Amino acid sequence: MKIQKICCIGAGYVGGPTCSVIAMQCPDIEVTVVDLSQSRIDEWNSDEHLPIYEPGLKDVVTKCRGKNLFFSTDIDSAIHAADLLFISVNTPTKTFGLGKGRAADLKYIESVARRIAEVVESGEKIVVEKSTVPVRAAESIQRILKANTKPGVSYQVLSNPEFLAEGTAIQDLISPDRVLIGGEQTSGGYKAIDALASIYEHWIPKHKIIKTNTWSSELSKLAANAFLAQRISSINSMSAICEATGADVNEVAHAIGTDSRVGPRFLQASLGFGGSCFQKDVLNLVYLCEALNLPEVAAYWQQVININDFQRRRFATKIISCLFNTVTDKRIGILGFSFKKNTADTRESSSIYVCKYLLDEGAQLVIYDPQVSREQIISDLTHPIISEDPERVERLVTIATDPYKALSGAHALVVCTEWDEFRGYDFQKIYDTMAKPAFAFDGRGILDAEHLLELGFHVEVIGKVVRKNNMIPITPPAEN
Ligand SMILES: NC(=O)c1ccc[n+]([C@@H]2O[C@H](COP(=O)([O-])OP(=O)(O)OC[C@H]3O[C@@H](n4cnc5c(N)ncnc54)[C@H](O)[C@@H]3O)[C@@H](O)[C@H]2O)c1
Ligand SMILES: O=c1ccn([C@@H]2O[C@H](COP(=O)(O)OP(=O)(O)O[C@H]3O[C@H](CO)[C@@H](O)[C@H](O)[C@H]3O)[C@@H](O)[C@H]2O)c(=O)[nH]1
């Protein structure tokens, strides 16, 4: 089966970049990305700025938009015309009902499946789960489609999870470690898997395309994120031991990462992982294990989340205790609000939680992020699960557009995101304008701690004990 037209339902962080790259690499295929949100689609069609900040994305979109890449809210026409449909809608953690706080909410997936069944009038359609879903979600999609199939229509449902990371999405899509496609182990299933593989084969070597059964593919996505999150919680748990003993977490990470069986990546200690995926997907796995009556396995993966919560709180507690056990009414400069550098996405950012703990103590926060808007920061900090008193948050929080102004008069600077620009600041200038003693808390290990010490800062870095100012050896004056 040769794919000529693709429809992608959901124009978010995954649907937009993924389909833009497919359009760029497959000029012979027409790709239409649709969404319920008119404003999101308008932004995808705008020449000003796209709805998401992602390095390299604008070039790809500009190259293809209007040629073989289209963004639209006419969902039905796009479904109707397509041979292959990607489902890229959100699958957030449920906030109420059965499985609240852990299970994935599949209502958007279900509504898309029902819409497809309603709209499709004829022909063979391949429906591809690109969203991250619990194991056997494809079975539910299949059942909804089958129960509503019109005569002359047939479906194959595939799992094709996405592994891109935000901030490096374009690079990850152009040169992925692998593409995973799961499908029914029948002749129809194999045909559909091959049809989807043929799209990726336009630019990805065949040996990087892994073909499995549907359930292996669905589980592999949850497993991949669980393993990655587990590595971060593992190194973060070591960071606590390092701070208590004088070991240096970077040296430990290097020493263990050079073992080729362990590998060097994803061992950067931090104030905790954030992002829309890790917590959601690990909790989804925990819920699945409980549903399968595997409580020991559920508890094992739950601990990855527990350590992450511990790390966020531990970092905030360190700030409070260093500032003489009180931050009430103290101005504190927060550098970085996105969950990692090179994105404006703040979903589950650890900054939100560190700010929350400091606000609970009455600190006055001045927050600076190179990409995140004021509206987004205020909306995150006034969310009901973060604060019960939005007016108090508005009173205590100031958003700065200039980092030097943000830190002027502050008792402490706190690095929450590893934006490259933070490394290049003039810290002498910053030190001169801060209240004394001036404190620097580096939750990402990106600043030059020795330099800050020399300037006079009290420095705290995740995972290491930094030599204190009063321990600087005093050089005797030179004798005449
Ligand atoms: N963000 C990532 O980096 C990433 C990476 C890999 C996988 N994933 C997974 O991909 C999925 C999508 O994530 P995202 O970050 O792109 O989400 P998102 O919230 O950015 O985008 C989802 C989009 O789907 C739209 N939508 C919801 N219901 C719809 C419907 N019935 N019809 C049309 N549009 C609809 C929403 O309006 C929204 O624009 C999730 O399952 C996520 O876990 C995300
Ligand atoms: O050594 C590390 C690596 C990452 N992080 C943090 O972990 C979080 C997640 O980072 P990253 O994985 O790079 O970004 P995501 O965009 O969340 O991507 C993850 O989640 C996606 C959604 O499922 C998957 O597709 C990707 O493969 C997976 O890396 C961020 O807060 C990072 O700062 C660390 O603290 N230490």
Coordinates of C-alpha atoms and ligand atoms in Angstrom, one line a residue:
M1 CA 0.0 0.0 0.0
K2 CA 1.5 3.3 -1.0
I3 CA 0.8 6.2 1.3
Q4 CA -0.1 9.5 -0.5
K5 CA -1.9 11.5 2.1
I6 CA -1.4 11.7 5.8
C7 CA -3.6 13.3 8.4
C8 CA -2.2 14.0 11.8
I9 CA -4.8 14.7 14.5
G10 CA -3.3 16.9 17.2
A11 CA -1.0 19.9 16.3
G12 CA 1.0 20.0 19.6
Y13 CA 4.6 19.4 20.5
V14 CA 4.6 16.0 18.8
G15 CA 2.1 16.3 15.9
G16 CA 3.5 19.6 14.6
P17 CA 7.3 18.9 14.5
T18 CA 6.9 15.2 13.6
C19 CA 4.6 15.9 10.6
S20 CA 6.7 18.9 9.5
V21 CA 9.8 16.7 9.3
I22 CA 7.8 13.9 7.4
A23 CA 6.6 16.6 4.9
M24 CA 10.2 17.8 4.5
Q25 CA 11.6 14.3 3.9
C26 CA 8.7 13.0 1.8
P27 CA 7.9 15.7 -0.9
D28 CA 5.7 13.1 -2.6
I29 CA 3.3 12.8 0.4
E30 CA 0.7 15.4 1.3
V31 CA 0.6 16.0 5.1
T32 CA -2.3 17.8 6.9
V33 CA -2.1 18.5 10.6
V34 CA -5.4 19.2 12.2
D35 CA -6.5 20.4 15.6
L36 CA -9.6 21.5 17.5
S37 CA -7.8 24.7 18.6
Q38 CA -8.3 27.5 16.0
S39 CA -5.7 29.6 17.8
R40 CA -3.1 26.9 17.7
I41 CA -3.7 26.3 13.9
D42 CA -3.5 30.0 13.3
E43 CA -0.1 30.1 14.9
W44 CA 1.1 27.2 12.9
N45 CA 0.0 29.2 9.8
S46 CA 1.6 32.4 11.0
D47 CA 4.8 33.9 9.7
E48 CA 5.4 35.6 13.1
H49 CA 5.9 32.9 15.6
L50 CA 4.9 29.2 15.8
P51 CA 2.9 27.9 18.8
I52 CA 6.0 26.1 20.1
Y53 CA 9.6 27.2 20.5
E54 CA 11.9 24.5 19.1
P55 CA 15.3 25.2 17.5
G56 CA 15.2 24.6 13.7
L57 CA 11.4 24.1 13.5
K58 CA 10.6 27.4 11.8
D59 CA 12.9 26.6 8.9
V60 CA 11.3 23.2 8.3
V61 CA 7.8 24.6 8.5
T62 CA 8.6 27.5 6.2
K63 CA 10.1 25.2 3.7
C64 CA 7.1 22.9 3.4
R65 CA 4.0 24.9 4.5
G66 CA 1.6 25.5 1.6
K67 CA 3.4 22.9 -0.6
N68 CA 2.9 19.5 1.0
L69 CA 2.3 20.6 4.6
F70 CA -1.0 22.1 5.7
F71 CA -2.4 23.1 9.1
S72 CA -6.2 23.2 9.4
T73 CA -9.2 22.9 11.7
D74 CA -11.1 21.1 9.0
I75 CA -10.6 17.8 10.8
D76 CA -13.3 15.8 8.9
S77 CA -12.0 16.6 5.4
A78 CA -8.4 15.7 6.4
I79 CA -9.5 12.4 7.9
H80 CA -11.6 11.7 4.8
A81 CA -8.8 12.3 2.4
A82 CA -6.0 10.5 4.2
D83 CA -4.7 6.9 3.8
L84 CA -2.9 7.1 7.1
L85 CA -3.9 8.9 10.3
F86 CA -1.6 9.7 13.1
I87 CA -3.3 10.2 16.5
S88 CA -1.1 12.8 18.3
V89 CA -3.5 14.1 20.9
N90 CA -2.6 14.6 24.5
T91 CA -2.9 11.8 27.1
P92 CA -2.6 13.6 30.4
T93 CA -2.7 12.0 33.8
K94 CA -6.3 11.7 35.1
T95 CA -7.3 14.4 37.6
F96 CA -10.4 12.8 38.8
G97 CA -12.3 9.4 39.0
L98 CA -10.8 6.0 38.9
G99 CA -7.0 6.0 38.6
K100 CA -6.9 9.8 39.5
G101 CA -3.3 11.1 39.7
R102 CA -1.8 8.0 37.9
A103 CA -3.8 6.6 35.0
A104 CA -3.6 8.2 31.6
D105 CA -6.8 10.0 30.5
L106 CA -7.7 8.5 27.2
K107 CA -10.8 10.6 26.5
Y108 CA -9.1 12.6 23.7
I109 CA -7.9 9.3 22.0
E110 CA -11.3 7.8 22.3
S111 CA -13.0 10.9 20.8
V112 CA -10.6 10.9 17.9
A113 CA -11.3 7.1 17.3
R114 CA -15.0 7.8 17.3
R115 CA -14.6 10.8 14.9
I116 CA -12.6 8.7 12.5
A117 CA -15.2 5.9 12.5
E118 CA -17.9 8.5 11.9
V119 CA -16.2 10.3 9.0
V120 CA -14.6 7.5 7.0
E121 CA -16.8 6.3 4.2
S122 CA -14.7 3.9 2.2
G123 CA -11.3 2.3 1.7
E124 CA -8.4 0.9 3.8
K125 CA -7.2 3.2 6.5
I126 CA -4.1 2.9 8.7
V127 CA -4.7 4.4 12.1
V128 CA -1.4 5.1 14.0
E129 CA -1.1 5.7 17.7
K130 CA 1.6 8.3 18.1
S131 CA 0.5 9.5 21.5
T132 CA 1.9 7.7 24.5
V133 CA -0.7 5.3 25.8
P134 CA -1.1 2.4 28.3
V135 CA -0.5 -1.1 27.0
R136 CA -3.4 -2.5 25.0
A137 CA -4.9 1.0 24.2
A138 CA -4.8 0.0 20.5
E139 CA -7.3 -2.7 21.4
S140 CA -9.8 -0.1 22.6
I141 CA -9.2 2.0 19.4
Q142 CA -9.7 -1.1 17.3
R143 CA -13.0 -2.0 19.1
I144 CA -14.4 1.5 18.8
L145 CA -13.5 1.5 15.1
K146 CA -14.9 -2.0 14.5
A147 CA -18.1 -1.4 16.3
N148 CA -18.8 1.7 14.1
T149 CA -17.2 0.6 10.8
K150 CA -19.2 1.4 7.7
P151 CA -19.5 -1.2 4.8
G152 CA -16.5 -1.1 2.5
V153 CA -14.2 0.3 5.2
S154 CA -11.3 -1.5 6.8
Y155 CA -8.8 -0.4 9.5
Q156 CA -5.4 -1.4 10.7
V157 CA -4.3 0.1 14.0
L158 CA -0.5 0.5 14.6
S159 CA 1.5 1.7 17.5
N160 CA 4.3 4.1 16.5
P161 CA 5.4 5.9 19.7
E162 CA 7.4 9.1 19.5
F163 CA 10.8 9.4 21.2
L164 CA 11.7 13.0 20.4
A165 CA 12.9 15.2 23.3
E166 CA 11.9 18.9 23.4
G167 CA 14.6 21.3 22.6
T168 CA 16.2 18.8 20.2
A169 CA 13.0 17.7 18.4
I170 CA 14.1 18.4 14.9
Q171 CA 17.5 16.8 15.3
D172 CA 15.8 13.8 17.0
L173 CA 13.3 13.4 14.2
I174 CA 15.9 13.8 11.4
S175 CA 18.3 11.4 13.0
P176 CA 16.5 9.2 15.5
D177 CA 18.2 6.3 17.4
R178 CA 15.3 4.1 16.2
V179 CA 11.7 4.2 14.9
L180 CA 9.4 1.7 16.6
I181 CA 6.4 0.3 14.8
G182 CA 4.1 -2.3 16.4
G183 CA 1.1 -4.0 14.7
E184 CA -1.1 -7.0 14.4
Q185 CA 0.9 -10.2 13.6
T186 CA -1.4 -10.9 10.6
S187 CA -0.8 -10.4 6.9
G188 CA -3.0 -7.2 7.0
G189 CA -0.9 -6.1 10.1
Y190 CA 2.4 -6.7 8.4
K191 CA 1.2 -4.9 5.2
A192 CA 0.3 -1.8 7.3
I193 CA 3.6 -1.9 9.3
D194 CA 5.5 -2.0 6.0
A195 CA 3.4 0.9 4.6
L196 CA 4.3 3.1 7.6
A197 CA 7.9 1.9 7.5
S198 CA 8.1 3.0 3.9
I199 CA 7.4 6.6 4.9
Y200 CA 10.3 6.6 7.4
E201 CA 12.6 4.8 4.9
H202 CA 12.6 8.0 2.9
W203 CA 15.4 9.2 5.3
I204 CA 16.0 6.6 8.0
P205 CA 18.1 3.5 7.4
K206 CA 16.1 0.3 7.5
H207 CA 18.1 -1.2 10.3
K208 CA 16.9 1.6 12.6
I209 CA 13.2 0.7 12.0
I210 CA 12.1 -1.8 14.7
K211 CA 9.0 -3.9 14.0
T212 CA 7.2 -5.6 16.9
N213 CA 3.8 -6.7 18.0
T214 CA 1.5 -3.9 19.1
W215 CA 1.8 -4.5 22.9
S216 CA 5.6 -4.6 22.8
S217 CA 5.6 -1.3 21.0
E218 CA 3.2 0.3 23.5
L219 CA 5.1 -1.0 26.5
S220 CA 8.5 0.0 25.1
K221 CA 7.5 3.6 25.1
L222 CA 6.5 3.6 28.8
A223 CA 9.6 1.4 29.5
A224 CA 12.0 3.8 27.7
N225 CA 10.8 6.8 29.7
A226 CA 10.8 4.9 32.9
F227 CA 14.4 3.8 32.4
L228 CA 15.5 7.3 31.5
A229 CA 13.6 8.8 34.5
Q230 CA 15.1 6.1 36.7
R231 CA 18.6 7.1 35.7
I232 CA 18.0 10.7 36.7
S233 CA 16.5 9.6 40.0
S234 CA 19.4 7.3 40.6
I235 CA 22.0 10.0 40.0
N236 CA 19.9 12.5 42.1
S237 CA 19.8 10.0 44.9
M238 CA 23.6 9.9 44.7
S239 CA 23.8 13.7 44.7
A240 CA 22.3 13.7 48.2
I241 CA 25.0 11.2 49.4
C242 CA 27.6 13.4 47.7
E243 CA 26.5 16.5 49.6
A244 CA 26.6 14.6 52.8
T245 CA 30.1 13.1 52.3
G246 CA 32.2 15.4 50.1
A247 CA 32.0 13.2 47.0
D248 CA 31.3 15.1 43.8
V249 CA 28.4 13.9 41.8
N250 CA 29.9 14.9 38.5
E251 CA 33.0 12.8 39.2
V252 CA 30.8 9.9 40.3
A253 CA 28.7 10.3 37.1
H254 CA 31.9 10.3 35.0
A255 CA 33.3 7.3 36.8
I256 CA 30.3 5.2 36.4
G257 CA 29.3 6.5 32.9
T258 CA 32.7 5.5 31.4
D259 CA 31.6 1.8 32.0
S260 CA 30.3 1.0 28.6
R261 CA 27.6 -1.1 30.1
V262 CA 26.2 2.0 31.9
G263 CA 27.0 4.8 29.3
P264 CA 27.6 8.5 30.0
R265 CA 24.2 10.1 29.0
F266 CA 21.3 11.1 31.3
L267 CA 23.5 11.2 34.4
Q268 CA 23.3 14.9 35.0
A269 CA 22.2 15.5 38.6
S270 CA 19.6 18.2 38.8
L271 CA 16.9 19.7 41.0
G272 CA 14.6 17.0 39.6
F273 CA 13.3 16.1 36.2
G274 CA 10.3 17.9 34.7
G275 CA 8.4 17.9 31.4
S276 CA 5.1 16.6 30.3
C277 CA 6.2 13.0 29.9
F278 CA 8.4 11.4 32.5
Q279 CA 6.2 11.8 35.6
K280 CA 3.0 11.1 33.6
D281 CA 4.4 8.0 31.9
V282 CA 6.0 6.5 35.0
L283 CA 2.7 7.0 36.9
N284 CA 0.9 5.4 34.0
L285 CA 3.3 2.4 34.3
V286 CA 2.7 2.2 38.1
Y287 CA -1.1 2.2 37.5
L288 CA -0.7 -0.5 34.9
C289 CA 1.3 -2.7 37.3
E290 CA -1.3 -2.2 40.1
A291 CA -4.1 -3.1 37.6
L292 CA -2.1 -6.3 36.7
N293 CA -1.8 -7.1 40.4
L294 CA 2.0 -6.6 40.4
P295 CA 2.3 -4.4 43.6
E296 CA 6.1 -5.0 44.0
V297 CA 6.7 -3.8 40.4
A298 CA 4.4 -0.8 40.9
A299 CA 6.3 0.2 44.1
Y300 CA 9.7 -0.1 42.4
W301 CA 8.7 2.4 39.7
Q302 CA 6.8 4.6 42.1
Q303 CA 10.1 5.2 43.9
V304 CA 11.5 7.0 40.8
I305 CA 8.8 9.6 41.3
N306 CA 9.3 9.7 45.1
I307 CA 13.0 10.5 44.7
N308 CA 12.2 13.2 42.2
D309 CA 9.7 14.8 44.6
F310 CA 12.4 14.5 47.4
Q311 CA 15.0 16.1 45.2
R312 CA 12.8 19.2 44.4
R313 CA 12.0 19.6 48.1
R314 CA 15.6 19.0 49.2
F315 CA 16.8 21.8 46.9
A316 CA 14.2 24.2 48.2
T317 CA 15.0 23.3 51.8
K318 CA 18.7 23.8 51.2
I319 CA 17.9 27.4 50.0
I320 CA 15.8 28.1 53.1
S321 CA 18.3 26.7 55.6
C322 CA 21.3 28.5 54.1
L323 CA 19.3 31.8 54.2
F324 CA 19.3 31.5 58.0
N325 CA 16.2 29.4 58.0
T326 CA 13.9 32.2 56.8
V327 CA 13.1 33.5 53.4
T328 CA 10.1 35.5 54.4
D329 CA 10.1 38.8 52.5
K330 CA 13.5 38.1 51.1
R331 CA 14.0 38.8 47.4
I332 CA 15.2 35.7 45.6
G333 CA 16.1 35.7 41.9
I334 CA 15.0 32.6 40.0
L335 CA 16.9 31.9 36.7
G336 CA 14.9 29.7 34.4
F337 CA 11.3 28.5 34.5
S338 CA 11.1 26.0 31.6
F339 CA 11.6 22.3 32.4
K340 CA 14.8 22.2 30.4
K341 CA 16.8 24.6 28.1
N342 CA 15.8 25.4 24.5
T343 CA 12.0 25.1 25.1
A344 CA 9.3 27.4 26.5
D345 CA 7.4 24.4 27.8
T346 CA 6.9 24.5 31.6
R347 CA 4.8 21.4 32.0
E348 CA 5.8 19.7 35.3
S349 CA 8.9 22.0 35.5
S350 CA 10.8 21.5 38.7
S351 CA 11.0 25.4 38.9
I352 CA 7.3 25.4 39.6
Y353 CA 7.8 23.3 42.7
V354 CA 10.9 25.0 44.0
C355 CA 9.0 28.4 43.6
K356 CA 6.0 26.9 45.3
Y357 CA 8.1 25.8 48.4
L358 CA 9.7 29.3 48.6
L359 CA 6.4 31.1 48.2
D360 CA 4.9 28.9 50.9
E361 CA 7.6 30.5 53.1
G362 CA 6.7 34.0 52.0
A363 CA 9.7 34.7 49.7
Q364 CA 9.5 37.5 47.1
L365 CA 10.4 35.9 43.9
V366 CA 11.7 37.6 40.8
I367 CA 11.7 35.2 37.9
Y368 CA 13.6 35.4 34.7
D369 CA 13.4 33.0 31.8
P370 CA 14.6 33.7 28.2
Q371 CA 11.5 32.1 26.6
V372 CA 8.7 31.6 29.0
S373 CA 6.0 34.3 29.0
R374 CA 4.8 36.1 32.1
E375 CA 1.2 34.8 31.6
Q376 CA 2.6 31.2 31.5
I377 CA 4.6 31.6 34.8
I378 CA 1.7 33.2 36.6
S379 CA -0.8 30.6 35.3
D380 CA 1.5 27.8 36.5
L381 CA 2.1 29.3 40.0
T382 CA -1.6 30.1 40.5
H383 CA -2.8 26.7 39.5
P384 CA -5.0 25.2 42.3
I385 CA -2.6 22.3 42.9
I386 CA 0.3 24.8 43.5
S387 CA -1.4 27.6 45.4
E388 CA -4.7 28.1 47.2
D389 CA -4.3 31.8 47.2
P390 CA -3.6 33.2 43.6
E391 CA -3.7 36.8 44.8
R392 CA -0.9 36.1 47.3
V393 CA 1.2 34.6 44.4
E394 CA 0.6 37.7 42.3
R395 CA 1.7 39.8 45.2
L396 CA 4.9 37.8 45.9
V397 CA 6.0 37.2 42.3
T398 CA 7.6 39.6 39.8
I399 CA 8.5 38.5 36.3
A400 CA 11.7 40.1 35.0
T401 CA 12.7 40.6 31.4
D402 CA 16.3 41.5 32.3
P403 CA 18.3 39.0 34.5
Y404 CA 20.5 41.8 36.0
K405 CA 17.4 43.7 37.1
A406 CA 15.9 40.4 38.5
L407 CA 19.0 39.8 40.7
S408 CA 19.5 43.4 41.8
G409 CA 18.9 43.6 45.6
A410 CA 18.3 39.8 45.8
H411 CA 19.6 37.7 48.7
A412 CA 20.1 34.8 46.4
L413 CA 20.2 33.7 42.9
V414 CA 18.7 30.2 42.1
V415 CA 19.5 28.4 38.8
C416 CA 16.5 26.1 37.9
T417 CA 17.0 25.7 34.2
E418 CA 20.3 25.1 32.4
W419 CA 19.9 27.8 29.7
D420 CA 23.4 28.5 28.1
E421 CA 23.1 32.2 28.5
F422 CA 23.3 31.9 32.3
R423 CA 26.9 30.8 32.1
G424 CA 28.0 33.9 30.3
Y425 CA 26.6 36.5 32.8
D426 CA 28.8 39.1 34.4
F427 CA 28.6 37.8 38.0
Q428 CA 30.8 40.6 39.3
K429 CA 28.2 43.0 38.2
I430 CA 25.4 40.8 39.7
Y431 CA 27.3 40.4 43.0
D432 CA 27.8 44.1 43.4
T433 CA 24.0 44.8 43.2
M434 CA 22.9 41.9 45.5
A435 CA 22.2 42.0 49.2
K436 CA 25.1 40.6 51.3
P437 CA 25.9 37.9 52.1
A438 CA 25.0 37.0 48.5
F439 CA 24.0 33.3 47.9
A440 CA 24.1 31.3 44.6
F441 CA 22.2 28.0 44.4
D442 CA 22.9 26.1 41.3
G443 CA 20.3 23.4 40.7
R444 CA 21.9 22.4 37.4
G445 CA 25.6 22.5 38.1
I446 CA 26.3 24.9 35.2
L447 CA 27.9 27.9 36.9
D448 CA 31.6 28.3 37.6
A449 CA 31.5 27.8 41.3
E450 CA 35.1 28.7 41.9
H451 CA 34.7 32.0 40.1
L452 CA 31.6 32.8 42.2
L453 CA 33.4 31.9 45.4
E454 CA 36.2 34.3 44.4
L455 CA 33.7 37.0 43.9
G456 CA 32.4 36.5 47.4
F457 CA 29.3 34.4 46.8
H458 CA 28.2 31.7 49.2
V459 CA 27.8 28.9 46.7
E460 CA 25.7 25.7 46.8
V461 CA 25.6 23.2 43.9
I462 CA 23.5 20.1 43.6
G463 CA 25.7 17.1 44.4
K464 CA 28.9 18.6 45.7
V465 CA 30.3 20.4 48.7
V466 CA 31.7 23.7 47.5
R467 CA 34.6 25.2 49.4
K468 CA 33.2 28.0 51.5
N469 CA 34.5 31.6 51.4
N470 CA 35.8 31.5 54.9
M471 CA 37.9 28.5 53.9
I472 CA 39.8 30.3 51.2
P473 CA 43.4 30.0 52.2
I474 CA 44.7 33.5 53.1
T475 CA 47.8 34.4 51.2
P476 CA 50.3 36.2 53.4
P477 CA 51.3 39.7 52.1
A478 CA 54.5 39.6 50.1
E479 CA 57.5 40.6 52.0
N480 CA 59.5 43.6 50.8
Ligands
LIG1 N1 5.8 16.6 24.2 C1 6.7 15.6 23.9 O1 7.9 15.9 23.9 C2 6.3 14.2 23.6 C3 7.2 13.3 23.1 C4 6.8 12.0 22.8 C5 5.5 11.6 23.0 N2 4.6 12.5 23.5 C6 3.2 12.1 23.6 O2 2.5 12.6 22.5 C7 1.2 13.0 22.9 C8 0.9 14.4 22.5 O3 1.8 15.2 23.3 P1 2.0 16.8 23.0 O4 3.0 17.2 23.9 O5 2.1 17.0 21.5 O6 0.6 17.3 23.5 P2 0.0 18.8 23.2 O7 -1.0 19.1 24.3 O8 1.0 19.7 22.9 O9 -0.9 18.6 21.9 C9 -2.0 17.8 21.7 C10 -3.0 18.5 20.8 O10 -4.1 17.7 20.5 C11 -5.2 18.5 20.3 N3 -6.4 17.7 20.5 C12 -6.9 17.1 21.6 N4 -8.1 16.4 21.3 C13 -8.3 16.6 19.9 C14 -9.3 16.1 19.1 N5 -10.3 15.3 19.5 N6 -9.2 16.5 17.8 C15 -8.2 17.3 17.3 N7 -7.2 17.7 18.1 C16 -7.3 17.4 19.4 C17 -5.1 19.6 21.4 O11 -5.9 20.7 21.1 C18 -3.6 19.8 21.3 O12 -3.2 20.9 20.5 C19 1.0 12.6 24.3 O13 0.5 11.3 24.4 C20 2.5 12.6 24.8 O14 2.7 11.8 26.0 C21 5.0 13.8 23.8
LIG2 O1 20.8 13.9 32.8 C1 19.7 14.4 32.8 C2 18.8 14.5 31.7 C3 17.6 15.2 31.8 N1 17.2 15.8 33.0 C4 15.9 16.4 33.1 O2 14.9 15.5 32.7 C5 13.8 16.2 32.1 C6 13.4 15.5 30.8 O3 14.5 15.8 29.9 P1 14.5 15.2 28.4 O4 14.3 13.7 28.5 O5 15.7 15.6 27.7 O6 13.2 15.9 27.7 P2 11.8 15.5 27.3 O7 11.3 16.4 26.2 O8 10.9 15.3 28.5 O9 12.0 14.0 26.6 C7 11.6 12.8 27.3 O10 10.3 12.5 27.2 C8 9.8 12.4 25.8 C9 8.3 12.3 25.9 O11 7.9 11.0 26.1 C10 10.5 11.3 25.1 O12 10.0 11.2 23.8 C11 11.9 11.5 25.1 O13 12.6 10.4 24.5 C12 12.4 11.7 26.6 O14 13.8 12.0 26.6 C13 14.2 17.6 32.0 O15 13.7 18.4 33.1 C14 15.7 17.6 32.1 O16 16.3 18.8 32.6 C15 18.1 15.7 34.1 O17 17.8 16.3 35.1 N2 19.3 15.1 34.0

